Structure formats: structure tokens, C-alpha cells
XYZ file of C-alpha atoms in Angstrom:
673
model
C 85.849 13.865 20.490
C 84.942 17.334 19.272
C 85.169 19.034 15.922
C 85.180 22.717 16.947
C 86.108 22.728 20.594
C 87.714 26.154 20.316
C 84.529 28.224 20.446
C 81.463 26.467 19.041
C 81.526 23.601 21.547
C 82.776 25.572 24.527
C 79.763 24.384 26.474
C 81.263 20.887 26.476
C 84.330 22.220 28.244
C 82.304 24.073 30.871
C 80.259 20.924 31.477
C 83.415 18.881 31.861
C 84.584 21.207 34.642
C 81.817 19.774 36.829
C 82.994 16.186 36.384
C 85.052 14.244 38.898
C 87.782 13.420 36.374
C 91.063 15.165 35.662
C 90.981 17.033 32.351
C 93.401 17.063 29.448
C 92.508 19.260 26.478
C 94.237 18.091 23.317
C 94.655 21.559 21.846
C 96.614 24.597 22.953
C 95.094 27.339 20.820
C 92.512 28.441 23.383
C 94.460 27.500 26.503
C 94.193 31.052 27.871
C 90.391 31.076 27.457
C 89.876 27.620 28.942
C 92.187 28.378 31.874
C 90.213 31.541 32.633
C 86.927 29.602 32.516
C 88.399 26.960 34.812
C 89.317 29.661 37.348
C 85.725 30.936 37.214
C 84.180 27.489 37.606
C 81.964 27.105 40.684
C 83.304 23.631 41.370
C 87.081 23.400 41.818
C 88.848 21.032 39.447
C 90.077 17.738 40.883
C 93.455 18.288 39.189
C 95.181 21.131 37.333
C 93.872 21.628 33.806
C 96.436 20.413 31.284
C 96.874 20.986 27.578
C 98.676 19.017 24.881
C 99.180 20.035 21.273
C 98.290 17.213 18.898
C 97.124 19.439 16.065
C 100.300 21.175 14.883
C 102.605 18.244 15.651
C 100.374 15.390 14.455
C 96.968 16.305 13.001
C 98.237 19.011 10.680
C 101.080 17.109 9.058
C 101.311 15.296 5.737
C 101.061 12.011 7.673
C 98.052 12.886 9.833
C 96.252 9.641 8.966
C 99.118 7.538 10.367
C 99.741 9.704 13.451
C 97.455 7.739 15.779
C 100.323 6.139 17.767
C 102.015 9.518 18.157
C 98.797 11.151 19.384
C 98.262 8.331 21.884
C 101.813 8.741 23.175
C 101.468 12.527 23.556
C 98.140 12.133 25.373
C 99.682 9.562 27.706
C 102.531 11.985 28.418
C 100.078 14.779 29.237
C 98.245 12.502 31.663
C 101.358 11.711 33.697
C 101.916 13.202 37.171
C 103.732 16.505 37.268
C 107.323 16.713 38.441
C 108.057 17.183 42.112
C 108.493 20.871 43.032
C 112.053 22.121 43.368
C 113.506 24.731 45.747
C 113.175 28.347 44.683
C 115.625 31.237 44.454
C 114.385 34.587 45.729
C 114.932 38.119 44.442
C 113.904 41.419 45.992
C 113.881 44.647 44.016
C 113.096 48.103 45.381
C 113.170 49.657 41.923
C 116.618 51.288 42.145
C 117.387 51.642 38.438
C 120.703 52.706 36.905
C 120.602 53.812 33.280
C 124.070 53.597 31.696
C 124.948 55.098 28.343
C 125.233 58.279 26.283
C 123.529 61.158 28.013
C 121.385 62.016 24.981
C 119.654 58.637 25.275
C 119.885 57.961 28.990
C 118.545 61.268 30.316
C 115.198 61.248 28.397
C 114.479 57.706 29.629
C 115.381 58.772 33.153
C 112.831 61.585 32.947
C 110.129 59.151 31.820
C 110.867 56.428 34.355
C 111.692 58.549 37.397
C 108.018 58.899 38.290
C 107.756 55.130 38.890
C 111.309 54.021 39.696
C 114.210 55.255 41.803
C 116.355 56.264 38.826
C 120.041 57.147 38.615
C 121.979 57.908 35.427
C 125.611 57.229 34.572
C 126.474 59.244 31.464
C 129.334 57.639 29.573
C 129.094 60.478 27.035
C 128.155 63.966 28.349
C 124.895 65.641 27.392
C 123.040 68.770 28.459
C 122.010 68.264 32.075
C 118.479 69.099 33.165
C 118.229 72.075 35.491
C 115.947 70.227 37.907
C 117.816 67.647 39.966
C 115.063 65.022 40.031
C 117.477 62.110 40.022
C 121.228 61.554 40.566
C 123.443 61.974 37.511
C 126.989 60.640 37.344
C 129.645 60.692 34.639
C 132.644 58.499 33.960
C 133.703 55.124 32.632
C 132.327 51.896 34.063
C 135.065 49.781 35.657
C 132.881 47.067 37.184
C 129.328 45.858 36.740
C 128.140 42.570 38.167
C 125.293 41.064 40.132
C 121.651 40.235 39.499
C 118.144 41.522 40.103
C 118.098 43.381 43.391
C 121.854 43.093 43.920
C 123.891 44.858 41.227
C 127.181 46.550 42.097
C 128.484 49.187 39.713
C 131.834 50.990 39.948
C 132.997 53.803 37.708
C 135.911 56.180 37.311
C 135.054 59.908 37.597
C 137.267 61.251 34.813
C 136.169 64.899 34.618
C 137.113 67.598 37.154
C 133.410 68.430 37.625
C 131.422 65.980 39.721
C 127.829 66.249 38.384
C 126.455 64.654 41.536
C 127.616 67.691 43.543
C 127.017 70.275 40.793
C 123.976 72.549 41.387
C 123.849 73.740 37.720
C 124.174 77.353 38.905
C 126.300 78.220 35.852
C 128.901 80.259 37.756
C 131.757 78.184 36.369
C 130.474 78.631 32.828
C 130.366 82.391 33.227
C 133.934 82.765 34.521
C 135.716 80.316 32.203
C 137.720 82.479 29.729
C 138.157 79.667 27.211
C 134.499 78.573 27.154
C 135.690 75.093 28.069
C 132.561 74.313 30.139
C 129.366 73.523 28.227
C 125.753 72.896 29.217
C 126.694 69.324 30.139
C 128.709 70.910 32.987
C 131.823 69.018 31.960
C 135.204 70.610 31.284
C 136.751 70.165 27.845
C 140.350 69.591 28.932
C 141.641 70.298 25.413
C 140.342 73.879 25.675
C 141.138 74.448 29.339
C 144.273 76.556 29.965
C 144.399 75.991 33.714
C 143.182 79.433 34.791
C 141.192 77.702 37.548
C 138.701 80.575 37.828
C 135.982 77.932 37.854
C 137.306 76.518 41.132
C 137.030 79.913 42.764
C 133.488 80.359 41.451
C 132.483 76.943 42.784
C 134.233 77.281 46.128
C 131.018 77.200 48.098
C 129.903 73.954 46.434
C 133.211 72.211 45.836
C 132.061 70.327 42.739
C 135.273 71.067 40.772
C 138.672 69.526 41.519
C 141.463 69.120 38.960
C 143.727 67.223 41.326
C 141.073 64.869 42.703
C 142.799 61.709 43.949
C 139.680 59.754 44.879
C 138.090 59.198 41.471
C 136.542 55.818 42.080
C 132.797 55.729 42.680
C 130.502 52.783 43.336
C 126.928 52.115 44.314
C 124.337 49.334 44.448
C 121.266 49.047 42.258
C 118.360 46.662 41.654
C 118.028 47.113 37.881
C 120.343 48.038 35.006
C 119.397 49.547 31.652
C 122.584 49.532 29.576
C 122.258 51.717 26.472
C 125.889 51.538 25.362
C 126.817 50.199 21.936
C 129.106 47.699 23.634
C 127.309 46.627 26.820
C 129.129 45.324 29.873
C 127.470 41.899 29.923
C 127.584 40.188 26.541
C 126.724 36.633 27.473
C 123.812 34.951 25.689
C 121.798 34.804 28.914
C 122.280 37.936 30.988
C 121.355 38.050 34.692
C 117.834 38.798 35.784
C 117.338 42.558 35.967
C 120.020 43.469 33.393
C 118.864 44.782 30.008
C 120.960 45.937 27.061
C 118.574 47.130 24.308
C 121.247 49.097 22.464
C 120.296 52.230 20.544
C 117.073 50.883 18.989
C 114.199 53.089 20.320
C 111.673 50.241 20.028
C 113.860 47.839 21.984
C 114.462 50.543 24.590
C 110.706 51.088 24.945
C 110.092 47.357 25.406
C 112.772 47.195 28.090
C 111.366 50.255 29.849
C 107.999 48.524 30.030
C 109.622 45.425 31.540
C 111.493 47.485 34.125
C 108.251 48.882 35.493
C 107.150 45.370 36.421
C 110.337 44.440 38.244
C 109.637 45.976 41.624
C 108.845 43.687 44.537
C 109.692 40.109 45.446
C 110.261 37.452 42.799
C 111.320 33.836 42.657
C 112.525 31.292 40.132
C 113.350 27.585 40.324
C 116.694 26.425 41.587
C 117.626 24.566 38.431
C 120.601 22.578 39.679
C 121.695 20.263 42.461
C 125.384 19.945 43.335
C 127.119 17.123 45.193
C 130.653 18.194 46.043
C 131.548 14.722 47.370
C 131.834 13.334 43.828
C 133.105 16.533 42.192
C 136.350 16.016 40.275
C 137.283 19.692 40.059
C 140.446 19.598 42.143
C 142.582 17.895 44.749
C 145.876 18.734 46.429
C 145.865 22.153 44.833
C 145.617 20.688 41.326
C 142.736 21.478 38.974
C 141.292 18.482 37.173
C 137.870 18.853 35.596
C 136.603 22.389 34.936
C 133.975 21.476 32.342
C 131.083 23.181 34.137
C 133.036 26.417 34.643
C 134.158 26.473 31.013
C 130.670 25.960 29.549
C 128.700 28.312 31.836
C 127.833 31.450 29.867
C 126.429 33.423 32.808
C 129.462 33.321 35.085
C 127.387 31.581 37.744
C 130.002 28.884 38.441
C 133.391 29.593 39.971
C 136.318 27.594 41.324
C 136.723 27.215 45.073
C 139.769 25.719 46.804
C 139.962 25.161 50.551
C 142.787 23.242 52.220
C 143.805 21.908 48.814
C 140.358 20.467 48.153
C 138.804 21.884 44.991
C 135.070 22.274 44.490
C 132.893 24.609 42.467
C 130.525 27.237 43.764
C 127.281 28.085 41.978
C 125.479 31.372 42.451
C 121.816 30.329 42.105
C 120.754 33.918 41.423
C 123.006 34.064 38.348
C 122.089 30.583 37.099
C 119.641 30.859 34.193
C 118.829 27.163 33.961
C 120.580 26.183 30.727
C 121.753 22.933 32.328
C 124.890 22.693 30.181
C 126.946 22.190 33.347
C 125.157 18.903 34.058
C 125.524 17.818 30.435
C 129.316 18.089 30.460
C 129.892 17.003 34.087
C 131.625 13.588 33.966
C 130.937 12.548 37.558
C 127.342 13.660 37.977
C 128.294 16.091 40.732
C 126.381 18.794 38.873
C 122.838 17.632 38.214
C 119.970 19.337 36.412
C 116.908 19.355 38.589
C 114.090 21.111 36.691
C 112.770 18.501 36.278
C 115.030 15.699 37.421
C 116.488 13.084 35.093
C 114.431 10.462 36.903
C 111.209 12.310 36.037
C 112.271 12.876 32.436
C 113.180 9.201 32.181
C 109.664 8.158 33.229
C 108.105 10.472 30.643
C 110.402 9.343 27.839
C 109.802 5.706 28.733
C 106.037 6.307 28.592
C 106.305 7.933 25.167
C 108.247 4.977 23.806
C 106.105 2.239 25.361
C 102.740 3.751 24.395
C 103.860 4.478 20.829
C 105.249 0.956 20.435
C 102.072 -0.619 21.860
C 99.839 1.386 19.519
C 101.996 0.503 16.523
C 101.805 -3.177 17.498
C 97.995 -2.967 17.390
C 98.389 -1.967 13.755
C 100.694 -4.986 13.277
C 103.651 -2.745 12.492
C 107.154 -2.470 13.970
C 107.989 1.217 13.637
C 110.353 2.679 16.230
C 109.732 6.297 17.278
C 112.287 9.092 17.094
C 112.681 11.458 20.046
C 112.888 15.148 19.099
C 114.254 17.198 22.015
C 113.614 20.947 21.876
C 113.438 24.078 24.017
C 110.060 24.492 25.675
C 109.634 28.087 24.514
C 111.440 28.670 21.236
C 111.193 25.054 20.083
C 107.481 24.789 20.805
C 106.791 28.021 18.936
C 108.817 26.782 15.982
C 107.005 23.432 15.796
C 103.617 25.139 16.131
C 104.443 27.516 13.292
C 105.805 24.688 11.179
C 102.682 22.567 11.709
C 100.390 25.465 10.867
C 102.384 26.278 7.732
C 102.359 22.618 6.661
C 98.564 22.603 7.043
C 97.983 25.814 5.112
C 100.720 25.355 2.487
C 101.476 21.620 2.317
C 103.406 21.972 -0.952
C 105.867 24.441 0.592
C 106.305 23.156 4.153
C 106.775 19.774 5.793
C 105.357 19.046 9.224
C 106.696 16.489 11.700
C 106.778 12.899 10.430
C 104.364 10.563 12.189
C 107.165 8.683 13.943
C 108.866 11.784 15.406
C 107.754 12.518 18.991
C 108.528 16.057 20.231
C 109.611 16.406 23.858
C 110.093 19.881 25.303
C 112.709 20.616 27.939
C 113.542 23.854 29.741
C 116.739 24.321 27.724
C 118.211 22.173 24.980
C 121.633 22.211 26.668
C 120.139 20.534 29.769
C 120.251 17.071 28.286
C 123.126 14.650 27.919
C 124.342 11.110 27.486
C 122.213 9.633 30.270
C 118.998 10.893 28.628
C 120.034 10.145 25.048
C 121.361 6.650 25.598
C 118.507 5.974 28.012
C 115.969 6.902 25.324
C 117.630 4.534 22.851
C 117.542 1.753 25.437
C 113.777 2.328 25.861
C 113.127 1.619 22.185
C 113.578 4.937 20.403
C 115.262 4.527 17.049
C 117.112 7.824 17.278
C 117.466 10.993 19.330
C 117.385 14.366 17.565
C 118.270 17.683 19.211
C 116.588 20.745 17.711
C 118.664 23.917 18.173
C 116.776 27.102 17.329
C 119.675 29.532 16.992
C 119.464 31.369 20.317
C 121.899 29.058 22.120
C 125.267 30.280 23.324
C 128.102 29.053 21.047
C 129.615 27.198 24.014
C 126.398 25.218 24.382
C 126.373 24.231 20.734
C 129.986 23.143 20.925
C 129.299 21.115 24.078
C 126.308 19.373 22.501
C 128.285 18.574 19.354
C 131.074 17.087 21.482
C 128.674 15.031 23.602
C 126.793 13.807 20.506
C 130.055 12.660 18.950
C 130.908 10.822 22.171
C 127.485 9.176 22.318
C 127.767 7.969 18.737
C 131.300 6.699 19.411
C 129.933 4.600 22.282
C 127.208 3.218 20.012
C 129.791 2.443 17.316
C 131.838 0.474 19.852
C 128.886 -1.895 20.197
C 128.422 -2.130 16.442
C 125.498 0.280 16.141
C 125.354 3.113 13.651
C 125.028 6.768 14.725
C 121.656 7.475 16.323
C 122.194 10.878 18.007
C 122.055 13.954 15.773
C 121.597 17.731 15.796
C 119.354 19.955 13.717
C 120.989 23.368 13.974
C 118.905 26.321 12.825
C 120.069 29.921 12.687
C 116.720 31.296 13.808
C 113.452 29.976 15.181
C 111.634 32.282 12.744
C 113.095 30.712 9.604
C 110.796 27.766 8.921
C 112.291 26.662 5.618
C 115.410 24.935 7.041
C 113.271 23.228 9.701
C 110.838 22.104 7.008
C 113.705 20.779 4.893
C 115.028 18.797 7.870
C 111.583 17.247 8.474
C 111.336 16.429 4.775
C 114.639 14.557 4.908
C 113.453 12.579 7.932
C 110.174 11.673 6.228
C 111.916 10.639 3.032
C 114.418 8.488 4.911
C 111.822 6.893 7.180
C 112.006 5.668 10.752
C 115.132 3.908 11.969
C 114.677 0.577 13.763
C 115.320 0.319 17.491
C 118.847 -0.789 18.338
C 117.757 -3.042 21.203
C 114.777 -4.482 23.019
C 113.226 -2.021 25.504
C 114.939 -1.793 28.875
C 112.949 -2.102 32.084
C 115.136 -0.006 34.403
C 114.434 3.635 35.191
C 116.813 6.519 34.707
C 118.237 7.745 37.998
C 119.498 11.061 39.252
C 123.019 9.658 39.622
C 124.504 10.137 36.171
C 127.233 7.506 36.412
C 124.845 4.827 37.684
C 122.374 5.561 34.888
C 125.043 5.378 32.198
C 126.401 2.151 33.671
C 122.918 0.577 33.530
C 122.478 1.674 29.923
C 125.922 0.376 28.902
C 125.196 -2.985 30.473
C 121.894 -3.178 28.566
C 123.519 -2.202 25.259
C 126.399 -4.618 25.789
C 124.028 -7.565 26.131
C 122.503 -6.754 22.752
C 125.557 -5.429 20.939
C 125.968 -6.280 17.276
C 129.685 -6.794 17.795
C 131.312 -7.689 21.129
C 133.880 -5.300 22.523
C 137.409 -6.480 21.713
C 139.924 -7.257 24.419
C 141.338 -4.003 25.712
C 138.234 -2.080 24.647
C 137.602 0.546 21.987
C 139.152 4.010 21.949
C 136.804 6.936 22.593
C 137.215 10.690 21.939
C 139.284 12.759 24.387
C 136.062 14.259 25.766
C 135.026 10.858 27.144
C 133.903 10.476 30.739
C 134.734 6.764 30.413
C 138.220 5.376 30.259
C 141.290 4.071 32.010
C 144.922 4.937 32.677
C 148.191 4.172 30.982
C 151.206 3.890 33.278
C 154.932 3.956 32.638
C 156.046 1.335 35.149
C 159.714 2.225 34.749
C 159.061 5.843 35.745
C 156.525 5.127 38.499
C 158.043 4.962 41.990
C 154.771 3.990 43.665
C 154.825 7.137 45.776
C 150.999 6.902 45.799
C 150.502 10.635 45.170
C 147.956 9.692 42.544
C 145.940 7.692 45.087
C 145.622 10.670 47.398
C 144.618 12.954 44.522
C 141.891 10.771 42.961
C 138.497 12.282 43.886
C 136.510 9.213 42.826
C 138.437 6.397 44.530
C 139.467 4.852 41.227
C 143.114 4.557 42.307
C 143.908 2.423 45.360
C 146.998 1.500 47.332
C 147.733 -1.591 49.426
C 148.501 -1.367 53.133
C 150.497 -4.602 53.169
C 152.691 -4.242 50.100
C 153.582 -1.564 47.526
C 150.889 -2.075 44.877
C 148.912 0.457 42.846
C 145.445 -0.734 41.847
C 142.764 0.745 39.616
C 139.004 0.321 39.134
C 138.102 1.710 35.729
C 134.394 2.029 36.465
C 135.168 4.722 39.052
C 137.381 6.813 36.772
C 135.830 9.981 35.303
C 138.902 10.985 33.248
C 139.378 14.232 35.201
C 143.174 14.030 34.886
C 144.069 15.154 38.418
C 146.230 12.051 38.884
C 148.125 12.850 35.693
C 148.876 16.382 36.911
C 149.770 15.196 40.410
C 152.219 12.438 39.445
C 155.752 13.798 40.142
C 157.315 11.387 37.659
C 154.785 12.077 34.857
C 154.199 8.356 34.653
C 150.425 8.473 34.062
C 148.295 9.348 31.040
C 144.568 9.123 30.390
C 143.184 6.409 28.129
C 139.634 7.289 27.046
C 138.073 3.995 26.018
C 135.099 1.683 26.426
C 135.684 -1.768 27.883
C 133.203 -4.426 28.903
C 131.185 -3.898 32.046
C 132.960 -6.853 33.662
C 136.423 -5.493 32.875
C 135.543 -2.033 34.136
C 134.313 -3.378 37.484
C 137.470 -5.377 38.187
C 140.235 -4.139 40.454
C 143.443 -4.445 38.439
C 147.055 -3.860 39.444
C 148.734 -1.061 37.533
C 152.142 -1.425 39.134
C 153.957 -3.124 42.008
C 157.485 -3.366 43.324
C 159.461 -4.851 46.174
C 159.377 -3.138 49.568
C 162.601 -1.658 50.922
C 163.614 -2.571 54.473
C 165.554 -0.248 56.737
C 169.182 -1.460 56.860
C 169.249 -0.756 60.595
C 165.968 -2.022 62.080
C 164.518 -3.927 59.123
C 161.239 -1.962 59.044
C 159.615 -1.326 55.646
C 159.640 2.424 54.949
C 159.457 2.675 51.149
C 159.864 0.852 47.880
C 163.082 -0.383 46.328
C 162.479 1.757 43.271
C 161.929 4.884 45.342
C 165.103 4.366 47.396
C 167.135 3.640 44.251
C 165.865 6.854 42.710
C 166.687 8.785 45.888
C 170.211 7.368 45.979
C 170.748 8.302 42.346
C 169.602 11.885 42.889
C 171.223 12.587 46.283
C 174.235 10.274 46.255
C 176.554 12.943 44.861
C 175.430 15.587 47.363
C 178.085 16.573 49.946
C 175.727 16.007 52.860
C 175.561 12.314 52.014
C 179.233 11.692 51.241
C 180.855 8.535 52.496
C 179.138 6.573 55.258
C 176.359 9.190 55.477
C 174.948 7.729 52.276
C 173.675 4.787 54.300
C 171.292 7.122 56.113
C 169.201 7.278 52.939
C 168.657 3.554 53.404
C 167.310 3.994 56.921
C 163.844 4.783 58.188
C 163.306 8.212 59.726
C 163.784 6.956 63.325
C 167.048 5.119 62.625
C 168.350 8.046 60.616
C 168.059 10.347 63.647
C 169.688 7.782 65.945
C 172.582 7.340 63.530
C 173.169 11.094 63.291
C 173.262 11.439 67.115
C 175.670 8.524 67.513
C 178.059 9.863 64.898
C 178.139 13.283 66.565
C 178.869 11.666 69.971
């Protein structure tokens, strides 16, 4: 224990570097200083130096004296092994920069950056061109801009007769133009031009002017993009690496310019996701079922891919920015967040709950902790600022209550039902998601939908809502965050809904949720009624309703089901269903030619969901010639009703519809003979 570890007792830290123990420093204020000293230490550390903030989130709150269990839990979390490394995604940039925007803004920045970067300029609004041709200058309207750091493709439409890339700025065209339609931007004002075409003659040796140019499309590849337009090309909340859109603000432009200078060379980032196409419910037989990941992705990294009728999704790892929303909304677990894995997060969350509960028990209390999930960067900064403000101005700001345990994740959208329900099964009284205002609207909507689904599942077992959102407009506005903490403190901790589970969270989403549901079912306040409880349409759990009168047992639905939830019978015409396997993708509904199926989002008991039940059955139809089974009675009856009036099946030919394919051919040959 130290009282002024920051500077006055720094000798204690240096001495600790020589020990044979791993080190955890329970303060983050001087992490940069201590890390530098660790690098300079003569003796290498036995383990990476780790830091945990217990001051702003525990020691500097209004309940600091009762925060012992929280501090113990946070220290235990910091002492856990780090997550396994994940694959990396590589980028390579040679510094080829394209500055897009009005010439008055783009050209000065090109002059400044051309000494360090390979700069090109695309002027969307003409401006006076520099006489020296130190870098390529283009004009026109952007028609395409996509890619990522080191691999951008830009296409534009050359709209003016003068091509500035070819223009030598000699001024001959300006001198001969009788209307003065050519200015110092070396662009022709077509409203003034009277088609004398003297400029073409003057430029004959260069060939930069062409009024009847047919090939107006231009394109090129770049490593970096600085988009200065008022309405930039890429407007998603998380733009690709290497793309910057600072707008017209000079300060923002200067900050971006400084960043661009550091983006030359080779770079890497984690591969945030893992995809298993075998359990993907995106599409079958040319039909699209689930497209949740495509719909929620704000970076355009995920696209649909169909091959031989089989539908999967394709993820561009270079465009993926690691929000993890795709894994949150994926019903089958085909898309999985991997930085870190759910299994690793489950171990950490379980440790937080167990250590907190054990420390509370030593005090002969029964307080259940609350799990506060937040973004590692913006959320951590917000909580640090809130804790500092609560310490300095306790009458104006509220810090975290002693029972609220913060847990940082890479992105708040990268968490879903498996984590939330898993945390509740470990003994947390509630799960709170802190949104700091910089999330894409699609992410907020997805989290709201998933929270509503999670609470609906809890309600089915008789529990009250335990999953909630704190939605802030900005991470800089502390007052709403303080008010939210004040409401939590005034309300007090919620009791755990069940005894702590012993299982671990797995990387297979469906298996994890099944384990949690089984645990909650055993301790439910109210048993699930027969037939189950209805869930929202967004549910990844549920069954099927079938119109038996319309169903012909053609088994198209069986062939379309990507999860094996629908099954046929080789011996007799029966359609079976295992609800546990169903992910509510809806491909079967779209595939059914008779429109006999509909989704039934619901929660039934674990035992009911595991059973194989018969949805429909009918009598087999035997060929009237050889007696072989070739269809169902209902299917043949339907065929007779639809084709019986057709001229090709008039009279005795109608019997051919009652024959198998072999006997039908034989009958046709005999009748012709």
C-alpha cells in the first residue's frame, strides 16, 4: 500500500521491478511514466506490467468506504491471463495521397504535403492552378470512391474540355479566347464560350483541349484520401483506415494532415471476427433468409455471396473496424467476435462476479454486483472524468456506486445475449450498457432490439427486466452520466436472479445461450406454460406454424433449412422439426411453394425444444401401374386438380399423372404404338 505512488514513492516501483513477481499497479495516472521506467529496467520483468484504475471508479466516489469488494474484483480481473492473440490484418501504404475538394482548399494542402507524400489533387471546384507542376492535378466529379488504407480506387468524370493533367499552363488558350471564357484555373466557362475553338488550335501541340471528348472517365489508385468536400463520399460512422473527411475546418484539416504523415509504411490491426459459413443462415436455394449482419454493418465490410444457390456472407477484414455488431445480431453464431473471444470475456466476467460476491460475504452481506459494459476508449475516459469530478465536486457529480463494476470492451456493439444472460447467470444483478454518443444509429437500434429480447426472455421465466441502456449524447457531457449514476445509487443494488452458474461461456453462441436458458429454467420464478411464451419478432429462438391443409409435403423446406431444424422421413411422408436448431432465419417460409409456413418466435422449455416433433404427415401415393411410392396423396390430388383440365391430360391420359416417371414413359410409348 502506498499513499503517493505517483511521484513521491517512485522508488518503490523501481525496486519492485527487480522482484520475481508479476506487477499490477492499481492506478493509471502515471502509466506512461511507469511503463517507460519498466523498459529501462536492467532486469526484464517476469510478466507485462499491468495497470488497473481503482481510484476514479472506486476510491473517488461517494461510496469509497464500501468499495472494498469492487476494488478486490477489479484487482482480480487485472491479474488474470491476457487473451490469446488473434490473427492480424495487414496494410501497406506508399504515401500516395489524393486530396479531394474545392481547389482553394485542396491546392494549399497539396503544396504543404507534397514534400513528404506522393500527392495528387482532384479539384471538384476549380481554382487558380500553380504554374509549377509539382504534383498531378485533376478536375471533375467523383463517381466512385472505395477501398481502405493502401488500396483506394477513385473514379471521376472529366467534365471540362480542358484536361488539367495534360495542360502545361502556357496560357496560349487564354490569350486567343475572344470571350475570355478561360480563367487562371485553366477551365473553360461553357456559359461564356461561343464555340470559336481558337483555343484548340493554340493547344494543338499539347492536345489538352477537346470539346467532343468521348472518353471522360478517369480512375486511379491511392493509399490515402483527404476529402475536403462539404458532403464527403464516405459518411459512415466508422470510415475505412486511411480515409479522412475533416470538412472545411482549418484546425481539423491540420490534425488530419499530421496524421497522414504517419501513415506511410506497413501497418497491422487485429482481425476482429471469425466466420463459420457452415452454420450461416444467410441463404439457400437462391433465397435470402437472415441478412442481419449485412444490415447492421456501417462500414460496408460485409456483403452477400451466392454460389450454386448456397448463400453466405463475405467479410473484407481490411474494411472491418471491429464494432462487433454483426456478432451481436447473428442468430446462429456464424459471425463471432474474436477480440477477445466470448470464452475469454466469460472467464473475466465470472471472476468479477465471484470475487465481489466472496468479498461481500466476508462482510456478512448479500449484495449482488451490477455489470457496466462500456467502450474501452470513450467509456474509460468518461468514467475517469466522472470519478475525478465526483472527487473534486461531490455535490455536483456522482461517481460509480460501489456495487457497479465497469468492464471495458473494444466496442459496445460487440456484446450480445450470450454475454448479458451469461453475466446474470454468474450472479450479477443487472447488466448496463453505457453508450457514449459516438455509436452508429444502426448499432444503437440493434442494441435496443437485443436488450428488449433479453428482457422478454427473462420475463418468460418470471424475472423482471435486468438489461438496460444508458444512452448519452456525448462522452464529454458528464451531467447526464452523473444523473444516471445518482439514480442507480438511490435505487440500490438489485438482487441476483439465480444462484451462480458453474459453466463457462463458449465461443459457440447457440450452445452458450442454451446452457444459460437451462440454468435459468431450473430457477425460474414461474414455469413456462405449455406451448411456451411469445417473444419479439427479432428473436433467434422460436418454432414454426404450419397450415397442414396447404402443405403438400414436397419437402422444399427441408432442403432449404441451413441449420437442420426441418427433417424428412425416408420411409414415409412426414415432416419433422427440432425447435432447438431453428434460428428463425425464415428461408423455409420464403421457399415453401404453398406458403404454408410461418415463423413463431417463442420460448419453450429446454425439453420441448430438444424434441423431434412431427409438423405434418400424409399417406403415400402408389403408382397405379407398378405400385411404387412416388409421392404423397395430397400432392397427387393437388396435381390432378391443377392439370386435370389441361388438353394434354384429357381422357385416359389423366391416369399418367397417377404413375411414376418410369411407368409414365412406358405408357406413352405403348399408346403411340
